[in-house]
């Protein structure tokens, strides 16, 4: 088994996760089995308890693990199946070490970062290899070299390499080469210093992936090679992509990165066949159609809060040969200025998942506007709860209808706490999480789009449609087209005789890939394009 360790230097947000995922894409297309994992230096056990301001999206896996959004990149760029073992945080490592200490596993010893914490991390690297039976394990170390929190992970991979044997481990360092406008030059000094920090710990990178706005010339490559002690051919340029993140694997292939990795790790494979991937890029760059989608949320200033939603919308576009312009709409803006004004001109409206009261009234107004004006509406998790609250208030005339999450004393709790949540007090990892089966109503829009009547989708919620109101909704025309197999939980609602009005309690966005666009997103974009309200404004 071969290991690639991906570290980052100079600054964060370099797209290390994308680089790791893209290497996965290339190696898979060379016929290798890969798996990817992320090490996160923070002390939270998982990111489930962090706000999008702190962390961006929480990505949910089939097994219910709440993980870093980089795992979303890994799943979208490869066919690897990830589990909770693919995301390790310092919090988990320390929890394990402390449990062992209490059990007496270290009896008589002083428990220390080296070797006890680093051993625990190394165990994890070995375990993931055994569990996945991959040819190559790609491990991304979160944060930036030099961070105090990240040190045990970097030390652990150094120790791991020591025992793994020559040719089995490759260190790949993603770094930043800033362009100084006034000097008209790319600068290598921060990278030299970053690599020096890595070498201080005892790691010399085998490959340097250089994130830059402008191309690296020969001279710069030579300089980086010399000062960073990396072979000239192992200085790889990763220039900002023009259109889409899905171009990254192709760019790295042009730079010869996958060839280089295979040579260094003695992996004998044919070149990567990227024809399918190229076709996706063509549709992304030069689509036949275009549509504008408004995503109504409350973290709209953040790039990463709804990462998987944006990606899935783009995949839905690829399936329809349709370029999607995604506009992030602030829900509170709708509260201030009215839905008609703010949402005018969008081909479709999407309300994603969320927690907390802020912006809910704006989202309810968005759902009402979409329903009443035949504009395609797609609700995800909270977006489904919003759709039912809106329907209750404006179609059933249930004044003050709400979710008990936002109004504990509402006279009409159409969204209520799940039964299984009644006695839950801990916040971490206690929602209804992960993949759950769902039965679809024959001939419903959902069943048509999926082309199946039994599906599995990922969940992350505490609240749920209140069955006491089911008949009232049904007699007013709302269709419950997806339910848990025992019929106890509503999973999908639809408004029939509408261009597209569908909302799910689950998160379909977590299962969409550029080469396997999710059927609901496909259907939503197709409807948005067909409606093309842009023409009417
Ligand atoms: N806050 C809602 C709930 O807990 C919705 C969650 C979500 O959108 N992920 O049920």
CSV table of C-alpha atoms in Angstrom, one decimal, residues 23-449:
chain,number,residue,atom,x,y,z
A,23,UNK,CA,-5.0,13.4,-7.6
A,24,UNK,CA,-7.6,10.8,-6.6
A,25,UNK,CA,-9.4,11.4,-9.9
A,26,UNK,CA,-6.3,10.9,-11.9
A,27,UNK,CA,-5.1,7.8,-10.0
A,28,UNK,CA,-8.5,6.2,-10.3
A,29,UNK,CA,-8.5,6.7,-14.0
A,30,UNK,CA,-5.2,5.0,-14.1
A,31,UNK,CA,-7.0,2.0,-12.8
A,32,UNK,CA,-5.9,2.3,-9.1
A,33,UNK,CA,-8.1,2.0,-6.1
A,34,UNK,CA,-7.7,5.1,-3.9
A,35,UNK,CA,-9.1,6.3,-0.6
A,36,UNK,CA,-8.8,9.7,0.9
A,37,UNK,CA,-8.8,11.0,4.4
A,38,UNK,CA,-8.5,14.3,6.2
A,39,UNK,CA,-6.7,15.1,9.4
A,40,UNK,CA,-8.1,18.2,11.1
A,41,UNK,CA,-6.1,19.8,13.9
A,42,UNK,CA,-8.9,21.4,15.9
A,43,UNK,CA,-10.2,20.0,19.2
A,44,UNK,CA,-13.8,19.6,18.3
A,45,UNK,CA,-14.6,15.9,17.9
A,46,UNK,CA,-16.2,16.7,14.6
A,47,UNK,CA,-17.3,19.9,12.9
A,48,UNK,CA,-21.0,19.2,13.5
A,49,UNK,CA,-21.1,21.7,16.4
A,50,UNK,CA,-19.4,24.5,14.5
A,51,UNK,CA,-21.2,27.4,12.7
A,52,UNK,CA,-20.7,27.9,9.0
A,53,UNK,CA,-18.8,31.1,10.0
A,54,UNK,CA,-16.2,29.0,11.7
A,55,UNK,CA,-16.1,26.1,9.4
A,56,UNK,CA,-18.2,26.3,6.2
A,57,UNK,CA,-20.4,23.4,5.4
A,58,UNK,CA,-20.7,20.3,7.5
A,59,UNK,CA,-20.6,17.4,5.0
A,60,UNK,CA,-22.6,14.3,6.0
A,61,UNK,CA,-21.6,10.7,5.0
A,62,UNK,CA,-23.8,7.6,4.5
A,63,UNK,CA,-22.8,6.4,8.0
A,64,UNK,CA,-24.0,9.6,9.6
A,65,UNK,CA,-20.6,11.1,10.3
A,66,UNK,CA,-20.5,14.9,10.2
A,67,UNK,CA,-17.3,15.8,8.5
A,68,UNK,CA,-15.1,18.4,6.9
A,69,UNK,CA,-16.3,19.8,3.6
A,70,UNK,CA,-13.1,18.4,1.9
A,71,UNK,CA,-14.7,15.0,2.2
A,72,UNK,CA,-17.3,16.4,-0.2
A,73,UNK,CA,-14.6,17.1,-2.7
A,74,UNK,CA,-13.2,13.6,-2.2
A,75,UNK,CA,-16.6,12.0,-2.9
A,76,UNK,CA,-17.4,14.2,-5.8
A,77,UNK,CA,-14.0,13.7,-7.5
A,78,UNK,CA,-13.7,10.0,-7.0
A,79,UNK,CA,-15.8,6.9,-6.5
A,80,UNK,CA,-14.3,6.1,-3.1
A,81,UNK,CA,-16.8,5.3,-0.3
A,82,UNK,CA,-16.0,7.3,2.8
A,83,UNK,CA,-16.9,6.6,6.4
A,84,UNK,CA,-16.4,8.3,9.7
A,85,UNK,CA,-12.8,6.8,9.7
A,86,UNK,CA,-11.9,9.1,6.8
A,87,UNK,CA,-11.9,12.3,9.0
A,88,UNK,CA,-9.7,12.4,12.1
A,89,UNK,CA,-9.6,15.4,14.4
A,90,UNK,CA,-7.3,16.2,17.2
A,91,UNK,CA,-10.4,16.0,19.4
A,92,UNK,CA,-10.9,12.3,18.4
A,93,UNK,CA,-7.2,11.5,18.9
A,94,UNK,CA,-7.1,13.0,22.4
A,95,UNK,CA,-10.4,11.4,23.3
A,96,UNK,CA,-9.0,8.0,22.4
A,97,UNK,CA,-5.7,8.6,24.2
A,98,UNK,CA,-7.5,9.8,27.3
A,99,UNK,CA,-9.9,6.9,27.3
A,100,UNK,CA,-6.9,4.5,27.2
A,101,UNK,CA,-5.2,6.4,30.0
A,102,UNK,CA,-8.3,6.0,32.2
A,103,UNK,CA,-8.5,2.4,31.3
A,104,UNK,CA,-5.0,1.9,32.5
A,105,UNK,CA,-3.5,1.0,29.1
A,106,UNK,CA,-0.5,3.2,29.8
A,107,UNK,CA,-0.2,2.2,33.4
A,108,UNK,CA,3.0,3.4,35.0
A,109,UNK,CA,3.9,5.7,32.1
A,110,UNK,CA,3.8,9.5,31.5
A,111,UNK,CA,1.3,10.0,28.6
A,112,UNK,CA,2.9,12.4,26.1
A,113,UNK,CA,2.3,13.8,22.6
A,114,UNK,CA,5.3,11.8,21.4
A,115,UNK,CA,4.9,8.8,21.3
A,116,UNK,CA,1.3,8.3,22.5
A,117,UNK,CA,-0.6,10.9,20.5
A,118,UNK,CA,1.6,10.4,17.4
A,119,UNK,CA,1.2,6.6,17.7
A,120,UNK,CA,-2.6,6.9,17.8
A,121,UNK,CA,-2.4,9.0,14.6
A,122,UNK,CA,-0.2,6.4,13.0
A,123,UNK,CA,-2.6,3.6,14.0
A,124,UNK,CA,-5.3,5.5,12.2
A,125,UNK,CA,-3.3,5.7,9.0
A,126,UNK,CA,-2.7,2.0,9.1
A,127,UNK,CA,-6.3,1.2,9.9
A,128,UNK,CA,-7.7,3.2,7.0
A,129,UNK,CA,-5.4,1.4,4.7
A,130,UNK,CA,-6.6,-2.0,6.0
A,131,UNK,CA,-10.3,-1.0,6.0
A,132,UNK,CA,-10.3,0.3,2.5
A,133,UNK,CA,-8.0,-2.2,0.7
A,134,UNK,CA,-6.9,0.7,-1.5
A,135,UNK,CA,-3.7,0.8,-3.6
A,136,UNK,CA,-3.1,4.4,-2.6
A,137,UNK,CA,-4.2,6.3,0.5
A,138,UNK,CA,-4.2,10.0,0.2
A,139,UNK,CA,-4.1,11.8,3.5
A,140,UNK,CA,-4.6,15.6,3.7
A,141,UNK,CA,-3.3,17.4,6.8
A,142,UNK,CA,-5.6,20.4,7.6
A,143,UNK,CA,-4.2,23.8,8.4
A,144,UNK,CA,-0.8,25.2,7.5
A,145,UNK,CA,2.7,24.0,8.3
A,146,UNK,CA,3.8,26.0,11.4
A,147,UNK,CA,0.4,25.8,13.2
A,148,UNK,CA,0.9,24.6,16.8
A,149,UNK,CA,-2.2,22.4,16.6
A,150,UNK,CA,-1.0,20.6,13.5
A,151,UNK,CA,2.4,19.6,14.8
A,152,UNK,CA,1.5,16.2,16.2
A,153,UNK,CA,0.0,15.2,12.8
A,154,UNK,CA,3.1,16.3,10.9
A,155,UNK,CA,5.4,14.5,13.4
A,156,UNK,CA,3.2,11.4,13.1
A,157,UNK,CA,3.5,11.3,9.3
A,158,UNK,CA,7.3,11.7,9.5
A,159,UNK,CA,7.4,8.7,11.9
A,160,UNK,CA,5.1,6.8,9.7
A,161,UNK,CA,7.3,7.3,6.6
A,162,UNK,CA,10.3,6.2,8.6
A,163,UNK,CA,8.8,2.7,9.1
A,164,UNK,CA,6.9,2.4,5.8
A,165,UNK,CA,9.9,1.8,3.6
A,166,UNK,CA,11.5,3.5,0.6
A,167,UNK,CA,9.1,4.2,-2.3
A,168,UNK,CA,5.9,3.7,-0.3
A,169,UNK,CA,5.4,7.2,0.9
A,170,UNK,CA,5.3,10.5,-0.9
A,171,UNK,CA,5.1,13.9,0.6
A,172,UNK,CA,3.3,16.5,-1.5
A,173,UNK,CA,3.4,20.1,-0.3
A,174,UNK,CA,0.8,22.6,-1.6
A,175,UNK,CA,2.2,26.1,-1.4
A,176,UNK,CA,1.4,29.6,-2.5
A,177,UNK,CA,3.4,31.8,-4.9
A,178,UNK,CA,2.1,35.3,-4.5
A,179,UNK,CA,2.2,37.7,-7.4
A,180,UNK,CA,3.3,41.2,-6.4
A,181,UNK,CA,1.6,43.6,-8.7
A,182,UNK,CA,3.9,46.6,-8.1
A,183,UNK,CA,7.0,44.5,-8.9
A,184,UNK,CA,5.2,42.5,-11.6
A,185,UNK,CA,6.7,39.4,-10.2
A,186,UNK,CA,5.9,36.0,-8.6
A,187,UNK,CA,7.7,35.6,-5.3
A,188,UNK,CA,9.1,32.3,-4.0
A,189,UNK,CA,10.3,33.5,-0.5
A,190,UNK,CA,7.2,32.5,1.5
A,191,UNK,CA,7.4,29.0,-0.1
A,192,UNK,CA,11.1,28.7,0.8
A,193,UNK,CA,10.3,29.6,4.4
A,194,UNK,CA,7.3,27.2,4.5
A,195,UNK,CA,9.4,24.3,3.2
A,196,UNK,CA,12.2,25.2,5.6
A,197,UNK,CA,9.6,24.8,8.5
A,198,UNK,CA,8.7,21.4,7.1
A,199,UNK,CA,12.3,20.3,6.8
A,200,UNK,CA,12.9,21.4,10.4
A,201,UNK,CA,10.5,18.7,11.5
A,202,UNK,CA,12.3,16.2,9.2
A,203,UNK,CA,10.2,16.1,6.1
A,204,UNK,CA,11.5,17.1,2.7
A,205,UNK,CA,8.7,17.3,0.2
A,206,UNK,CA,8.9,15.1,-2.8
A,207,UNK,CA,6.5,17.2,-4.8
A,208,UNK,CA,5.8,20.9,-4.6
A,209,UNK,CA,2.4,22.0,-6.0
A,210,UNK,CA,2.5,25.7,-6.5
A,211,UNK,CA,-0.7,27.7,-6.4
A,212,UNK,CA,-0.3,30.8,-8.4
A,213,UNK,CA,-2.2,33.4,-10.4
A,214,UNK,CA,0.4,33.6,-13.2
A,215,UNK,CA,2.4,30.8,-14.9
A,216,UNK,CA,5.7,29.8,-13.4
A,217,UNK,CA,8.6,30.3,-15.8
A,218,UNK,CA,11.7,28.0,-16.0
A,219,UNK,CA,13.8,30.3,-13.8
A,220,UNK,CA,11.3,30.3,-11.0
A,221,UNK,CA,10.9,26.5,-11.2
A,222,UNK,CA,14.7,26.2,-10.9
A,223,UNK,CA,14.8,28.5,-8.0
A,224,UNK,CA,12.0,26.6,-6.2
A,225,UNK,CA,13.8,23.4,-6.9
A,226,UNK,CA,17.1,24.6,-5.6
A,227,UNK,CA,16.0,26.3,-2.4
A,228,UNK,CA,13.3,23.8,-1.5
A,229,UNK,CA,15.4,20.8,-2.3
A,230,UNK,CA,12.7,19.4,-4.6
A,231,UNK,CA,13.6,17.9,-8.1
A,232,UNK,CA,13.0,20.3,-11.0
A,233,UNK,CA,10.3,18.1,-12.6
A,234,UNK,CA,8.5,17.8,-9.2
A,235,UNK,CA,7.8,21.6,-9.1
A,236,UNK,CA,4.2,21.5,-10.3
A,237,UNK,CA,2.3,24.6,-11.3
A,238,UNK,CA,-1.4,24.8,-10.2
A,239,UNK,CA,-2.6,28.0,-11.7
A,240,UNK,CA,-6.0,29.5,-10.8
A,241,UNK,CA,-8.6,27.7,-12.9
A,242,UNK,CA,-10.7,29.9,-15.3
A,243,UNK,CA,-14.1,28.3,-15.2
A,244,UNK,CA,-14.5,25.4,-12.8
A,245,UNK,CA,-12.8,23.5,-10.1
A,246,UNK,CA,-13.4,20.3,-12.2
A,247,UNK,CA,-10.6,21.6,-14.5
A,248,UNK,CA,-8.0,21.0,-11.7
A,249,UNK,CA,-7.4,17.2,-12.5
A,250,UNK,CA,-6.8,18.0,-16.2
A,251,UNK,CA,-4.4,20.8,-15.3
A,252,UNK,CA,-2.4,18.6,-13.0
A,253,UNK,CA,-2.3,15.9,-15.6
A,254,UNK,CA,-0.9,18.4,-18.1
A,255,UNK,CA,1.8,19.2,-15.6
A,256,UNK,CA,2.6,15.5,-15.4
A,257,UNK,CA,1.7,15.1,-11.8
A,258,UNK,CA,0.1,11.7,-11.9
A,259,UNK,CA,3.0,10.3,-14.0
A,260,UNK,CA,5.4,11.7,-11.5
A,261,UNK,CA,3.5,10.2,-8.5
A,262,UNK,CA,3.3,6.8,-10.2
A,263,UNK,CA,7.0,6.9,-11.0
A,264,UNK,CA,8.0,7.9,-7.5
A,265,UNK,CA,5.7,5.3,-5.9
A,266,UNK,CA,6.7,2.6,-8.4
A,267,UNK,CA,3.1,2.2,-9.6
A,268,UNK,CA,3.0,0.7,-13.0
A,269,UNK,CA,-0.2,1.8,-14.8
A,270,UNK,CA,-1.4,3.1,-18.1
A,271,UNK,CA,-2.0,6.9,-18.5
A,272,UNK,CA,-5.3,8.2,-17.1
A,273,UNK,CA,-8.2,8.2,-19.5
A,274,UNK,CA,-9.8,11.6,-18.9
A,275,UNK,CA,-12.3,11.6,-21.9
A,276,UNK,CA,-15.4,11.5,-19.8
A,277,UNK,CA,-14.1,14.2,-17.5
A,278,UNK,CA,-13.2,16.4,-20.5
A,279,UNK,CA,-16.8,16.2,-21.8
A,280,UNK,CA,-18.0,17.4,-18.4
A,281,UNK,CA,-15.6,20.4,-18.7
A,282,UNK,CA,-16.9,21.1,-22.2
A,283,UNK,CA,-20.4,21.4,-20.9
A,284,UNK,CA,-19.3,23.6,-18.0
A,285,UNK,CA,-17.3,25.9,-20.2
A,286,UNK,CA,-19.5,26.2,-23.3
A,287,UNK,CA,-23.1,25.1,-22.3
A,288,UNK,CA,-25.9,25.4,-24.8
A,289,UNK,CA,-28.3,27.0,-22.3
A,290,UNK,CA,-28.1,29.3,-19.3
A,291,UNK,CA,-30.2,29.8,-16.3
A,292,UNK,CA,-30.1,31.9,-13.1
A,293,UNK,CA,-30.8,30.2,-9.7
A,294,UNK,CA,-31.4,32.1,-6.5
A,295,UNK,CA,-30.2,30.3,-3.4
A,296,UNK,CA,-32.0,31.9,-0.4
A,297,UNK,CA,-29.9,31.5,2.7
A,298,UNK,CA,-28.4,33.4,5.6
A,299,UNK,CA,-24.7,32.8,5.2
A,300,UNK,CA,-24.6,34.2,1.6
A,301,UNK,CA,-21.4,36.1,2.1
A,302,UNK,CA,-19.6,32.9,2.8
A,303,UNK,CA,-18.3,30.8,-0.2
A,304,UNK,CA,-18.4,27.5,1.7
A,305,UNK,CA,-21.6,27.5,3.7
A,306,UNK,CA,-23.6,25.7,1.1
A,307,UNK,CA,-20.7,24.1,-0.9
A,308,UNK,CA,-22.4,20.8,-1.8
A,309,UNK,CA,-25.6,22.6,-2.8
A,310,UNK,CA,-23.8,24.9,-5.2
A,311,UNK,CA,-21.9,22.0,-6.7
A,312,UNK,CA,-25.0,19.8,-7.0
A,313,UNK,CA,-26.8,22.7,-8.8
A,314,UNK,CA,-23.8,22.9,-11.2
A,315,UNK,CA,-24.0,19.2,-11.8
A,316,UNK,CA,-27.7,19.5,-12.5
A,317,UNK,CA,-26.7,22.1,-15.1
A,318,UNK,CA,-24.1,19.7,-16.7
A,319,UNK,CA,-26.9,17.1,-17.1
A,320,UNK,CA,-29.0,19.7,-19.0
A,321,UNK,CA,-26.1,21.2,-20.9
A,322,UNK,CA,-27.0,24.3,-19.1
A,323,UNK,CA,-24.7,26.8,-17.4
A,324,UNK,CA,-26.0,27.9,-14.0
A,325,UNK,CA,-25.4,31.3,-12.6
A,326,UNK,CA,-25.9,30.9,-8.8
A,327,UNK,CA,-26.9,34.1,-7.0
A,328,UNK,CA,-26.7,34.0,-3.2
A,329,UNK,CA,-29.8,35.8,-1.9
A,330,UNK,CA,-29.8,37.0,1.7
A,331,UNK,CA,-33.1,35.9,3.3
A,332,UNK,CA,-33.3,39.0,5.4
A,333,UNK,CA,-33.2,41.1,2.2
A,334,UNK,CA,-36.5,39.5,1.2
A,335,UNK,CA,-37.9,40.4,4.6
A,336,UNK,CA,-36.9,44.1,4.0
A,337,UNK,CA,-37.7,44.5,0.3
A,338,UNK,CA,-40.3,41.9,-0.5
A,339,UNK,CA,-40.0,38.6,-2.5
A,340,UNK,CA,-41.3,40.0,-5.8
A,341,UNK,CA,-38.5,42.6,-5.9
A,342,UNK,CA,-35.6,40.5,-4.7
A,343,UNK,CA,-36.5,37.3,-6.6
A,344,UNK,CA,-37.5,38.7,-9.9
A,345,UNK,CA,-35.8,37.1,-12.9
A,346,UNK,CA,-34.6,33.9,-11.4
A,347,UNK,CA,-35.3,30.7,-13.3
A,348,UNK,CA,-35.6,28.8,-10.0
A,349,UNK,CA,-35.4,29.3,-6.3
A,350,UNK,CA,-33.6,27.0,-3.9
A,351,UNK,CA,-33.9,27.1,-0.1
A,352,UNK,CA,-31.1,25.0,1.5
A,353,UNK,CA,-30.7,23.6,5.0
A,354,UNK,CA,-30.2,25.6,8.1
A,355,UNK,CA,-30.6,26.1,11.8
A,356,UNK,CA,-31.8,29.0,13.9
A,357,UNK,CA,-34.5,31.6,13.4
A,358,UNK,CA,-32.7,34.4,11.6
A,359,UNK,CA,-34.0,34.7,8.0
A,360,UNK,CA,-36.8,32.2,8.3
A,361,UNK,CA,-39.5,34.7,7.5
A,362,UNK,CA,-37.6,35.7,4.3
A,363,UNK,CA,-37.4,32.1,3.3
A,364,UNK,CA,-41.1,31.6,3.9
A,365,UNK,CA,-41.8,34.6,1.6
A,366,UNK,CA,-39.5,33.1,-1.0
A,367,UNK,CA,-41.5,29.8,-0.9
A,368,UNK,CA,-44.8,31.6,-1.2
A,369,UNK,CA,-43.5,33.7,-4.1
A,370,UNK,CA,-42.3,30.5,-5.9
A,371,UNK,CA,-45.6,28.6,-5.3
A,372,UNK,CA,-47.9,31.5,-6.3
A,373,UNK,CA,-45.9,32.5,-9.4
A,374,UNK,CA,-45.2,29.0,-10.8
A,375,UNK,CA,-41.4,29.5,-10.3
A,376,UNK,CA,-39.5,26.3,-9.8
A,377,UNK,CA,-38.9,25.7,-6.0
A,378,UNK,CA,-36.5,23.2,-4.5
A,379,UNK,CA,-36.3,22.9,-0.7
A,380,UNK,CA,-33.6,21.0,1.1
A,381,UNK,CA,-34.1,20.0,4.7
A,382,UNK,CA,-35.0,23.3,6.3
A,383,UNK,CA,-36.2,24.2,2.8
A,384,UNK,CA,-38.8,21.5,3.1
A,385,UNK,CA,-39.9,22.6,6.6
A,386,UNK,CA,-40.2,26.2,5.3
A,387,UNK,CA,-42.4,25.0,2.3
A,388,UNK,CA,-44.8,23.3,4.7
A,389,UNK,CA,-44.9,26.2,7.1
A,390,UNK,CA,-45.7,28.5,4.1
A,391,UNK,CA,-48.4,26.1,2.9
A,392,UNK,CA,-49.9,25.9,6.3
A,393,UNK,CA,-50.1,29.6,6.8
A,394,UNK,CA,-51.2,30.7,3.3
A,395,UNK,CA,-53.2,27.8,1.9
A,396,UNK,CA,-54.6,26.2,5.1
A,397,UNK,CA,-54.9,29.6,6.8
A,398,UNK,CA,-53.4,28.2,10.0
A,399,UNK,CA,-52.3,31.6,11.4
A,400,UNK,CA,-49.0,31.5,13.2
A,401,UNK,CA,-48.1,28.0,11.9
A,402,UNK,CA,-44.4,27.4,12.5
A,403,UNK,CA,-41.7,25.0,13.5
A,404,UNK,CA,-41.2,24.5,17.2
A,405,UNK,CA,-37.5,25.1,16.6
A,406,UNK,CA,-38.3,28.7,15.9
A,407,UNK,CA,-41.5,29.3,18.0
A,408,UNK,CA,-42.0,26.9,20.9
A,409,UNK,CA,-45.5,28.2,21.5
A,410,UNK,CA,-46.8,28.3,18.0
A,411,UNK,CA,-50.6,27.5,17.9
A,412,UNK,CA,-49.9,25.2,14.8
A,413,UNK,CA,-46.6,23.2,15.2
A,414,UNK,CA,-46.6,21.8,11.7
A,415,UNK,CA,-42.9,21.0,12.2
A,416,UNK,CA,-42.1,19.3,15.5
A,417,UNK,CA,-39.3,17.6,17.2
A,418,UNK,CA,-38.7,14.0,16.0
A,419,UNK,CA,-39.9,11.5,18.6
A,420,UNK,CA,-36.4,10.0,18.9
A,421,UNK,CA,-35.1,13.4,19.9
A,422,UNK,CA,-37.4,14.0,22.9
A,423,UNK,CA,-34.8,13.1,25.5
A,424,UNK,CA,-31.6,14.0,23.7
A,425,UNK,CA,-29.6,16.6,25.6
A,426,UNK,CA,-26.1,16.4,24.0
A,427,UNK,CA,-25.6,18.5,20.9
A,428,UNK,CA,-22.7,16.7,19.2
A,429,UNK,CA,-23.6,13.9,16.8
A,430,UNK,CA,-27.1,13.4,18.1
A,431,UNK,CA,-29.3,14.5,15.1
A,432,UNK,CA,-31.1,12.1,12.8
A,433,UNK,CA,-28.0,11.5,10.7
A,434,UNK,CA,-26.8,9.7,7.6
A,435,UNK,CA,-28.4,7.5,5.0
A,436,UNK,CA,-32.0,6.4,5.5
A,437,UNK,CA,-34.3,4.5,3.2
A,438,UNK,CA,-37.3,6.3,1.7
A,439,UNK,CA,-40.3,5.0,-0.3
A,440,UNK,CA,-41.6,7.1,-3.1
A,441,UNK,CA,-45.3,7.4,-4.2
A,442,UNK,CA,-45.7,5.9,-7.7
A,443,UNK,CA,-46.2,8.5,-10.5
A,444,UNK,CA,-45.1,11.4,-8.2
A,445,UNK,CA,-42.6,13.9,-9.6
A,446,UNK,CA,-40.0,12.4,-7.3
A,447,UNK,CA,-40.6,8.8,-8.5
A,448,UNK,CA,-40.4,10.0,-12.1
A,449,UNK,CA,-37.1,11.8,-11.5
